[in-house]
Amino acid sequence: MTDALNFEGWSCPLPLRDYPNIVMGHGGGGKLSAELVEHLFLPAFKNPTLQALGDSSVLEVLGGRLAFSTDSFVVQPLFFPGGSIGDLAINGTVNDLAMSGATPLYLSAGFIIEEGLSVAALHKIVEDMAIAARKAGVMLVTGDTKVVEKGHGDGIYINTSGIGLIPNGVNIAPNRAKPGDVVIVSGTIGDHGMAIMSVREGLEFETTLSSDSAALNGLVEVMLELTTDIHVLRDPTRGGVAATLNEIAKTSQVGISLDERKIPVKPEVASACELLGMDPLHVANEGKLIAIVPQHSADKLLEGMRKHPHGAGAVIIGEVVAQHPGVLVAKTGIGGTRVVDMQLGEQLPRIC
């Protein structure tokens, strides 16, 4: 028989606000990212619009409503199966606008380029951005370029900001999930994160994994034509489905219950996650959305979503419940239940 554990001298990890320096996990979309926003940015810039914590902010302007969003892209490598930092930068901001129900209209782009990046690589990135913008039906109308010394930029960083117009009658926000709603995912999860991992040095897999990077405004437009009674839309990027649903549960003060058997994961993604000891629920996506809608609208929405290329794999994966507010749980394949928390930091750095 072993001696009882001695807890003397043990301590819990420091909360973010006590960390003396920024670590990579602060950009991972997990608890550290959330604490950075909650304890630093929100108090400094406090206002009702920012505190809504949506993918984009909704602004009342001249009797109408605009969605406004910004995002920065630091992915490595710059080119990966299924996309590049260029189309990712366009699709990411288009999707942030679409998740408030807005029709994306205009984008800006800021380029921070490292000395030594080949002109051919920059040309390919810009070409990918132009193609993605045309596909999404948006115009890039302003931009900025800076060049930094070699060794200070990792190739290129891109920031994109965007403005979209929200149709009358549309009210989509992270705090609108209600008990009785169902949770829909538009397709397989984990594709983007595993595609990035597959091309990183020393971690190549035998099978081909491809990013799902895509603009989702067309899919959202189809959904809104079927019903405007959509409570929440989010694209589960950094932190994956787990972080996204935890944020919604916390913001709406509801519980969310998933059925793991219904969550779509490609076999090659599932195998890669198993090999690396990762949970697909925590892996990033760049071409999928989560929709939380009233149960009575679900069948009609699913039928419409499945007719769109980016919603062909749409399924219901769970429900919103009154129990355990602020907590995400999952029913496992063997009949148990587990709490699915946000990651503290990140599983995969620099994935978007």
Short mmCIF file of C-alpha atoms in Angstrom, two decimals:
data_model
loop_
_atom_site.label_atom_id
_atom_site.label_comp_id
_atom_site.label_asym_id
_atom_site.label_seq_id
_atom_site.Cartn_x
_atom_site.Cartn_y
_atom_site.Cartn_z
CA MET A 1 0.00 0.00 0.00
CA THR A 2 1.41 3.40 -0.97
CA ASP A 3 1.63 6.42 1.34
CA ALA A 4 -1.16 9.04 1.14
CA LEU A 5 -0.43 11.92 -1.22
CA ASN A 6 1.06 14.99 0.43
CA PHE A 7 -0.50 18.15 -1.04
CA GLU A 8 1.76 20.51 0.90
CA GLY A 9 3.52 22.85 -1.46
CA TRP A 10 1.18 22.16 -4.40
CA SER A 11 -0.27 25.17 -6.20
CA CYS A 12 -2.75 25.83 -9.01
CA PRO A 13 -1.61 27.46 -12.28
CA LEU A 14 -1.48 31.23 -12.10
CA PRO A 15 -4.49 33.03 -13.56
CA LEU A 16 -3.63 34.89 -16.73
CA ARG A 17 -3.73 38.33 -15.15
CA ASP A 18 -0.80 37.28 -12.90
CA TYR A 19 1.39 35.96 -15.74
CA PRO A 20 4.33 38.34 -16.21
CA ASN A 21 4.72 37.66 -19.94
CA ILE A 22 2.58 36.68 -22.91
CA VAL A 23 2.83 33.03 -23.90
CA MET A 24 1.72 31.30 -27.11
CA GLY A 25 -1.36 29.97 -25.35
CA HIS A 26 -2.75 33.51 -25.07
CA GLY A 27 -3.42 33.30 -28.81
CA GLY A 28 -4.85 29.79 -28.87
CA GLY A 29 -8.54 30.52 -28.47
CA GLY A 30 -8.81 28.70 -25.14
CA LYS A 31 -9.07 29.83 -21.53
CA LEU A 32 -5.90 31.95 -21.70
CA SER A 33 -7.25 33.84 -24.72
CA ALA A 34 -10.59 34.35 -22.98
CA GLU A 35 -8.90 35.64 -19.85
CA LEU A 36 -6.76 38.03 -21.89
CA VAL A 37 -9.93 39.51 -23.38
CA GLU A 38 -11.84 39.49 -20.10
CA HIS A 39 -9.15 40.93 -17.85
CA LEU A 40 -7.22 43.25 -20.19
CA PHE A 41 -9.01 44.33 -23.37
CA LEU A 42 -12.61 44.56 -22.15
CA PRO A 43 -11.85 46.70 -19.07
CA ALA A 44 -9.66 49.03 -21.16
CA PHE A 45 -12.11 49.55 -24.02
CA LYS A 46 -15.34 48.91 -22.11
CA ASN A 47 -18.52 49.59 -24.09
CA PRO A 48 -21.77 47.68 -24.71
CA THR A 49 -20.94 46.87 -28.34
CA LEU A 50 -17.59 45.28 -27.52
CA GLN A 51 -18.99 43.40 -24.51
CA ALA A 52 -21.42 41.49 -26.75
CA LEU A 53 -18.35 39.42 -27.78
CA GLY A 54 -19.69 38.40 -31.17
CA ASP A 55 -17.58 37.44 -34.16
CA SER A 56 -18.45 40.91 -35.44
CA SER A 57 -19.90 44.00 -33.78
CA VAL A 58 -23.39 45.20 -34.70
CA LEU A 59 -23.57 48.98 -35.16
CA GLU A 60 -26.75 51.08 -35.46
CA VAL A 61 -26.15 53.50 -38.34
CA LEU A 62 -28.72 55.85 -39.90
CA GLY A 63 -31.64 53.58 -39.15
CA GLY A 64 -29.87 50.45 -40.37
CA ARG A 65 -27.37 48.01 -38.88
CA LEU A 66 -23.81 47.34 -39.93
CA ALA A 67 -21.58 44.44 -38.90
CA PHE A 68 -17.91 45.36 -38.39
CA SER A 69 -15.12 42.85 -37.80
CA THR A 70 -11.35 42.56 -37.86
CA ASP A 71 -8.97 39.58 -37.70
CA SER A 72 -5.24 38.92 -38.09
CA PHE A 73 -3.68 35.89 -39.76
CA VAL A 74 -0.29 34.47 -38.77
CA VAL A 75 -0.64 30.88 -39.98
CA GLN A 76 2.43 28.70 -40.59
CA PRO A 77 3.09 27.39 -43.17
CA LEU A 78 1.88 30.15 -45.51
CA PHE A 79 0.66 27.54 -48.02
CA PHE A 80 -1.07 24.34 -46.95
CA PRO A 81 -3.35 21.68 -48.50
CA GLY A 82 -6.65 23.37 -49.30
CA GLY A 83 -5.53 26.98 -49.01
CA SER A 84 -3.06 29.67 -48.06
CA ILE A 85 -2.78 32.59 -45.68
CA GLY A 86 -4.26 34.69 -48.50
CA ASP A 87 -7.66 33.02 -48.94
CA LEU A 88 -7.77 32.31 -45.20
CA ALA A 89 -7.53 36.06 -44.52
CA ILE A 90 -10.48 36.79 -46.80
CA ASN A 91 -12.63 33.86 -45.72
CA GLY A 92 -12.02 34.47 -42.03
CA THR A 93 -13.33 38.02 -42.00
CA VAL A 94 -16.17 37.22 -44.42
CA ASN A 95 -17.25 34.45 -42.04
CA ASP A 96 -17.04 36.67 -38.97
CA LEU A 97 -19.43 39.11 -40.68
CA ALA A 98 -21.74 36.33 -41.87
CA MET A 99 -22.04 34.92 -38.33
CA SER A 100 -24.09 37.99 -37.37
CA GLY A 101 -26.33 37.41 -40.40
CA ALA A 102 -24.71 40.25 -42.33
CA THR A 103 -24.11 40.41 -46.04
CA PRO A 104 -20.34 41.11 -46.28
CA LEU A 105 -19.61 44.08 -48.54
CA TYR A 106 -16.18 45.70 -48.12
CA LEU A 107 -12.83 44.58 -46.72
CA SER A 108 -9.51 46.19 -45.89
CA ALA A 109 -6.16 44.40 -45.82
CA GLY A 110 -2.99 45.25 -43.92
CA PHE A 111 0.21 43.42 -44.90
CA ILE A 112 3.26 43.14 -42.62
CA ILE A 113 5.88 41.58 -44.88
CA GLU A 114 9.24 40.24 -43.76
CA GLU A 115 12.28 41.28 -45.75
CA GLY A 116 13.33 38.35 -47.92
CA LEU A 117 9.88 36.97 -48.75
CA SER A 118 9.92 36.09 -52.44
CA VAL A 119 7.86 38.24 -54.76
CA ALA A 120 6.50 35.02 -56.29
CA ALA A 121 5.15 33.92 -52.89
CA LEU A 122 3.59 37.33 -52.26
CA HIS A 123 2.05 37.28 -55.73
CA LYS A 124 0.48 33.87 -55.07
CA ILE A 125 -0.89 35.04 -51.71
CA VAL A 126 -2.42 38.16 -53.24
CA GLU A 127 -3.84 36.15 -56.12
CA ASP A 128 -5.45 33.74 -53.64
CA MET A 129 -6.97 36.71 -51.81
CA ALA A 130 -8.40 38.13 -55.03
CA ILE A 131 -9.96 34.79 -56.00
CA ALA A 132 -11.45 34.32 -52.52
CA ALA A 133 -12.88 37.84 -52.54
CA ARG A 134 -14.54 37.30 -55.91
CA LYS A 135 -16.04 33.99 -54.73
CA ALA A 136 -17.41 35.66 -51.59
CA GLY A 137 -18.76 38.66 -53.51
CA VAL A 138 -16.81 41.25 -51.51
CA MET A 139 -14.50 44.07 -52.55
CA LEU A 140 -11.16 44.90 -50.96
CA VAL A 141 -11.34 48.71 -50.93
CA THR A 142 -8.41 49.87 -48.78
CA GLY A 143 -5.15 48.54 -47.43
CA ASP A 144 -1.69 49.14 -46.03
CA THR A 145 1.76 47.62 -46.51
CA LYS A 146 4.70 47.57 -44.10
CA VAL A 147 8.02 45.71 -44.47
CA VAL A 148 10.00 44.64 -41.40
CA GLU A 149 13.59 43.47 -41.12
CA LYS A 150 14.50 39.85 -41.85
CA GLY A 151 13.89 37.71 -38.79
CA HIS A 152 11.03 39.86 -37.48
CA GLY A 153 8.02 38.84 -39.55
CA ASP A 154 7.98 35.09 -40.26
CA GLY A 155 7.22 35.70 -43.94
CA ILE A 156 4.03 37.68 -43.81
CA TYR A 157 1.21 38.59 -41.46
CA ILE A 158 -2.13 39.82 -42.80
CA ASN A 159 -4.90 41.73 -41.08
CA THR A 160 -8.31 42.00 -42.70
CA SER A 161 -11.26 44.09 -41.52
CA GLY A 162 -14.72 44.07 -43.01
CA ILE A 163 -18.12 45.75 -43.09
CA GLY A 164 -21.42 44.08 -43.86
CA LEU A 165 -25.09 45.00 -43.86
CA ILE A 166 -27.52 43.17 -41.56
CA PRO A 167 -30.99 42.63 -43.07
CA ASN A 168 -34.05 43.85 -41.20
CA GLY A 169 -35.58 41.22 -38.93
CA VAL A 170 -32.31 39.36 -38.34
CA ASN A 171 -31.18 39.19 -34.70
CA ILE A 172 -28.31 36.72 -34.25
CA ALA A 173 -26.08 37.00 -31.19
CA PRO A 174 -24.03 34.75 -28.85
CA ASN A 175 -26.41 35.43 -25.93
CA ARG A 176 -29.58 34.19 -27.65
CA ALA A 177 -29.30 30.41 -27.14
CA LYS A 178 -32.37 29.11 -25.28
CA PRO A 179 -33.29 25.79 -23.66
CA GLY A 180 -35.05 23.63 -26.24
CA ASP A 181 -32.90 24.89 -29.14
CA VAL A 182 -30.89 22.40 -31.16
CA VAL A 183 -27.21 22.63 -32.14
CA ILE A 184 -26.36 22.14 -35.82
CA VAL A 185 -22.89 21.80 -37.35
CA SER A 186 -22.56 22.33 -41.10
CA GLY A 187 -20.13 19.45 -41.74
CA THR A 188 -17.09 17.51 -40.58
CA ILE A 189 -14.96 19.10 -37.89
CA GLY A 190 -11.20 19.34 -37.38
CA ASP A 191 -10.23 19.43 -41.06
CA HIS A 192 -8.28 22.71 -41.01
CA GLY A 193 -6.28 22.10 -37.86
CA MET A 194 -5.20 18.64 -38.94
CA ALA A 195 -4.32 19.85 -42.46
CA ILE A 196 -1.98 22.45 -40.96
CA MET A 197 -0.46 19.86 -38.65
CA SER A 198 0.01 17.45 -41.55
CA VAL A 199 2.48 19.71 -43.36
CA ARG A 200 4.52 20.85 -40.38
CA GLU A 201 8.04 19.55 -40.13
CA GLY A 202 8.27 16.02 -38.82
CA LEU A 203 4.51 15.52 -38.54
CA GLU A 204 3.47 14.47 -42.04
CA PHE A 205 0.85 11.74 -42.30
CA GLU A 206 0.51 9.09 -44.99
CA THR A 207 -3.00 10.22 -45.89
CA THR A 208 -3.86 13.58 -47.48
CA LEU A 209 -5.62 16.02 -45.20
CA SER A 210 -7.06 19.23 -46.65
CA SER A 211 -8.23 22.44 -45.02
CA ASP A 212 -11.93 23.30 -45.19
CA SER A 213 -11.15 27.03 -45.62
CA ALA A 214 -14.18 28.62 -47.32
CA ALA A 215 -16.46 31.64 -47.19
CA LEU A 216 -19.77 30.78 -45.56
CA ASN A 217 -21.82 33.88 -46.41
CA GLY A 218 -23.60 32.05 -49.24
CA LEU A 219 -24.68 29.28 -46.87
CA VAL A 220 -25.90 31.81 -44.29
CA GLU A 221 -27.86 33.61 -47.00
CA VAL A 222 -29.64 30.35 -47.88
CA MET A 223 -30.42 29.74 -44.20
CA LEU A 224 -31.87 33.23 -43.73
CA GLU A 225 -34.06 32.79 -46.80
CA LEU A 226 -35.62 29.78 -45.03
CA THR A 227 -36.04 31.48 -41.65
CA THR A 228 -34.78 34.54 -39.82
CA ASP A 229 -35.47 32.78 -36.52
CA ILE A 230 -31.83 31.77 -36.01
CA HIS A 231 -30.60 32.46 -32.48
CA VAL A 232 -26.80 31.99 -32.73
CA LEU A 233 -24.28 31.49 -35.54
CA ARG A 234 -20.55 30.97 -34.93
CA ASP A 235 -17.65 29.62 -36.96
CA PRO A 236 -15.64 27.32 -34.68
CA THR A 237 -12.10 28.41 -35.55
CA ARG A 238 -9.40 28.58 -32.82
CA GLY A 239 -10.36 26.31 -29.94
CA GLY A 240 -12.73 24.39 -32.22
CA VAL A 241 -16.31 23.37 -31.48
CA ALA A 242 -15.55 23.00 -27.76
CA ALA A 243 -14.39 26.59 -27.26
CA THR A 244 -17.22 27.98 -29.39
CA LEU A 245 -19.98 26.14 -27.54
CA ASN A 246 -18.43 26.90 -24.14
CA GLU A 247 -18.46 30.61 -25.02
CA ILE A 248 -22.10 30.41 -26.13
CA ALA A 249 -23.13 28.48 -23.01
CA LYS A 250 -21.42 31.04 -20.79
CA THR A 251 -22.74 34.09 -22.65
CA SER A 252 -26.32 32.77 -22.86
CA GLN A 253 -26.18 31.18 -19.37
CA VAL A 254 -27.54 27.88 -20.62
CA GLY A 255 -26.24 24.33 -20.66
CA ILE A 256 -25.34 22.60 -23.93
CA SER A 257 -25.39 18.83 -24.34
CA LEU A 258 -23.70 17.12 -27.31
CA ASP A 259 -24.07 13.57 -28.56
CA GLU A 260 -20.55 12.48 -29.58
CA ARG A 261 -21.92 9.73 -31.83
CA LYS A 262 -23.53 12.38 -34.06
CA ILE A 263 -20.48 14.64 -34.45
CA PRO A 264 -19.12 14.22 -38.00
CA VAL A 265 -15.36 13.63 -38.23
CA LYS A 266 -13.58 12.37 -41.35
CA PRO A 267 -11.82 9.03 -40.77
CA GLU A 268 -8.43 10.49 -41.70
CA VAL A 269 -8.93 13.39 -39.28
CA ALA A 270 -10.07 11.03 -36.53
CA SER A 271 -7.00 8.84 -37.12
CA ALA A 272 -4.63 11.82 -37.01
CA CYS A 273 -6.26 13.10 -33.81
CA GLU A 274 -6.00 9.66 -32.22
CA LEU A 275 -2.34 9.39 -33.22
CA LEU A 276 -1.54 12.78 -31.70
CA GLY A 277 -3.80 12.39 -28.67
CA MET A 278 -6.07 15.25 -29.68
CA ASP A 279 -9.81 15.70 -29.30
CA PRO A 280 -11.44 16.75 -32.62
CA LEU A 281 -13.78 18.98 -30.62
CA HIS A 282 -10.77 21.22 -29.82
CA VAL A 283 -9.33 21.34 -33.36
CA ALA A 284 -9.82 24.44 -35.53
CA ASN A 285 -12.16 24.71 -38.53
CA GLU A 286 -12.18 27.45 -41.19
CA GLY A 287 -15.17 26.46 -43.32
CA LYS A 288 -17.80 25.23 -40.87
CA LEU A 289 -20.46 26.93 -38.81
CA ILE A 290 -22.42 26.17 -35.67
CA ALA A 291 -26.10 27.17 -35.74
CA ILE A 292 -28.33 27.21 -32.66
CA VAL A 293 -31.96 27.35 -33.73
CA PRO A 294 -35.44 26.57 -32.38
CA GLN A 295 -36.26 22.88 -32.71
CA HIS A 296 -39.28 23.56 -34.91
CA SER A 297 -37.04 25.21 -37.55
CA ALA A 298 -34.34 22.52 -37.58
CA ASP A 299 -35.67 20.11 -40.23
CA LYS A 300 -36.37 22.88 -42.72
CA LEU A 301 -32.93 24.43 -42.16
CA LEU A 302 -31.12 21.12 -42.46
CA GLU A 303 -32.84 20.35 -45.74
CA GLY A 304 -31.84 23.75 -47.15
CA MET A 305 -28.28 23.63 -45.80
CA ARG A 306 -27.64 20.22 -47.32
CA LYS A 307 -28.39 21.60 -50.78
CA HIS A 308 -25.48 24.07 -50.43
CA PRO A 309 -21.90 22.83 -51.06
CA HIS A 310 -20.70 24.13 -47.70
CA GLY A 311 -23.62 22.64 -45.77
CA ALA A 312 -23.91 19.23 -47.43
CA GLY A 313 -22.88 17.45 -44.22
CA ALA A 314 -25.10 19.43 -41.85
CA VAL A 315 -26.41 17.47 -38.86
CA ILE A 316 -27.86 18.07 -35.41
CA ILE A 317 -25.21 17.29 -32.79
CA GLY A 318 -26.85 18.39 -29.58
CA GLU A 319 -29.33 20.54 -27.71
CA VAL A 320 -29.50 23.53 -25.41
CA VAL A 321 -30.71 22.68 -21.91
CA ALA A 322 -31.65 24.53 -18.74
CA GLN A 323 -29.40 22.33 -16.58
CA HIS A 324 -25.74 23.08 -15.82
CA PRO A 325 -25.74 26.70 -17.15
CA GLY A 326 -22.44 27.76 -18.66
CA VAL A 327 -21.22 24.17 -19.06
CA LEU A 328 -20.81 22.02 -22.18
CA VAL A 329 -21.21 18.26 -21.74
CA ALA A 330 -20.99 15.38 -24.21
CA LYS A 331 -22.68 12.00 -24.15
CA THR A 332 -20.00 9.47 -25.01
CA GLY A 333 -20.26 6.49 -27.33
CA ILE A 334 -20.47 4.06 -24.41
CA GLY A 335 -23.34 5.88 -22.73
CA GLY A 336 -21.42 8.04 -20.27
CA THR A 337 -21.31 11.81 -19.96
CA ARG A 338 -18.23 14.04 -19.78
CA VAL A 339 -17.68 17.75 -19.29
CA VAL A 340 -16.01 19.33 -22.34
CA ASP A 341 -14.10 22.35 -21.11
CA MET A 342 -12.10 24.89 -23.10
CA GLN A 343 -8.41 24.18 -23.54
CA LEU A 344 -6.23 26.24 -21.22
CA GLY A 345 -3.95 27.31 -24.04
CA GLU A 346 -3.81 25.76 -27.46
CA GLN A 347 -3.40 22.38 -29.10
CA LEU A 348 -2.03 23.80 -32.35
CA PRO A 349 -0.33 27.21 -32.49
CA ARG A 350 -0.42 29.49 -35.54
CA ILE A 351 -3.31 27.72 -37.30
CA CYS A 352 -5.03 30.87 -38.63
#
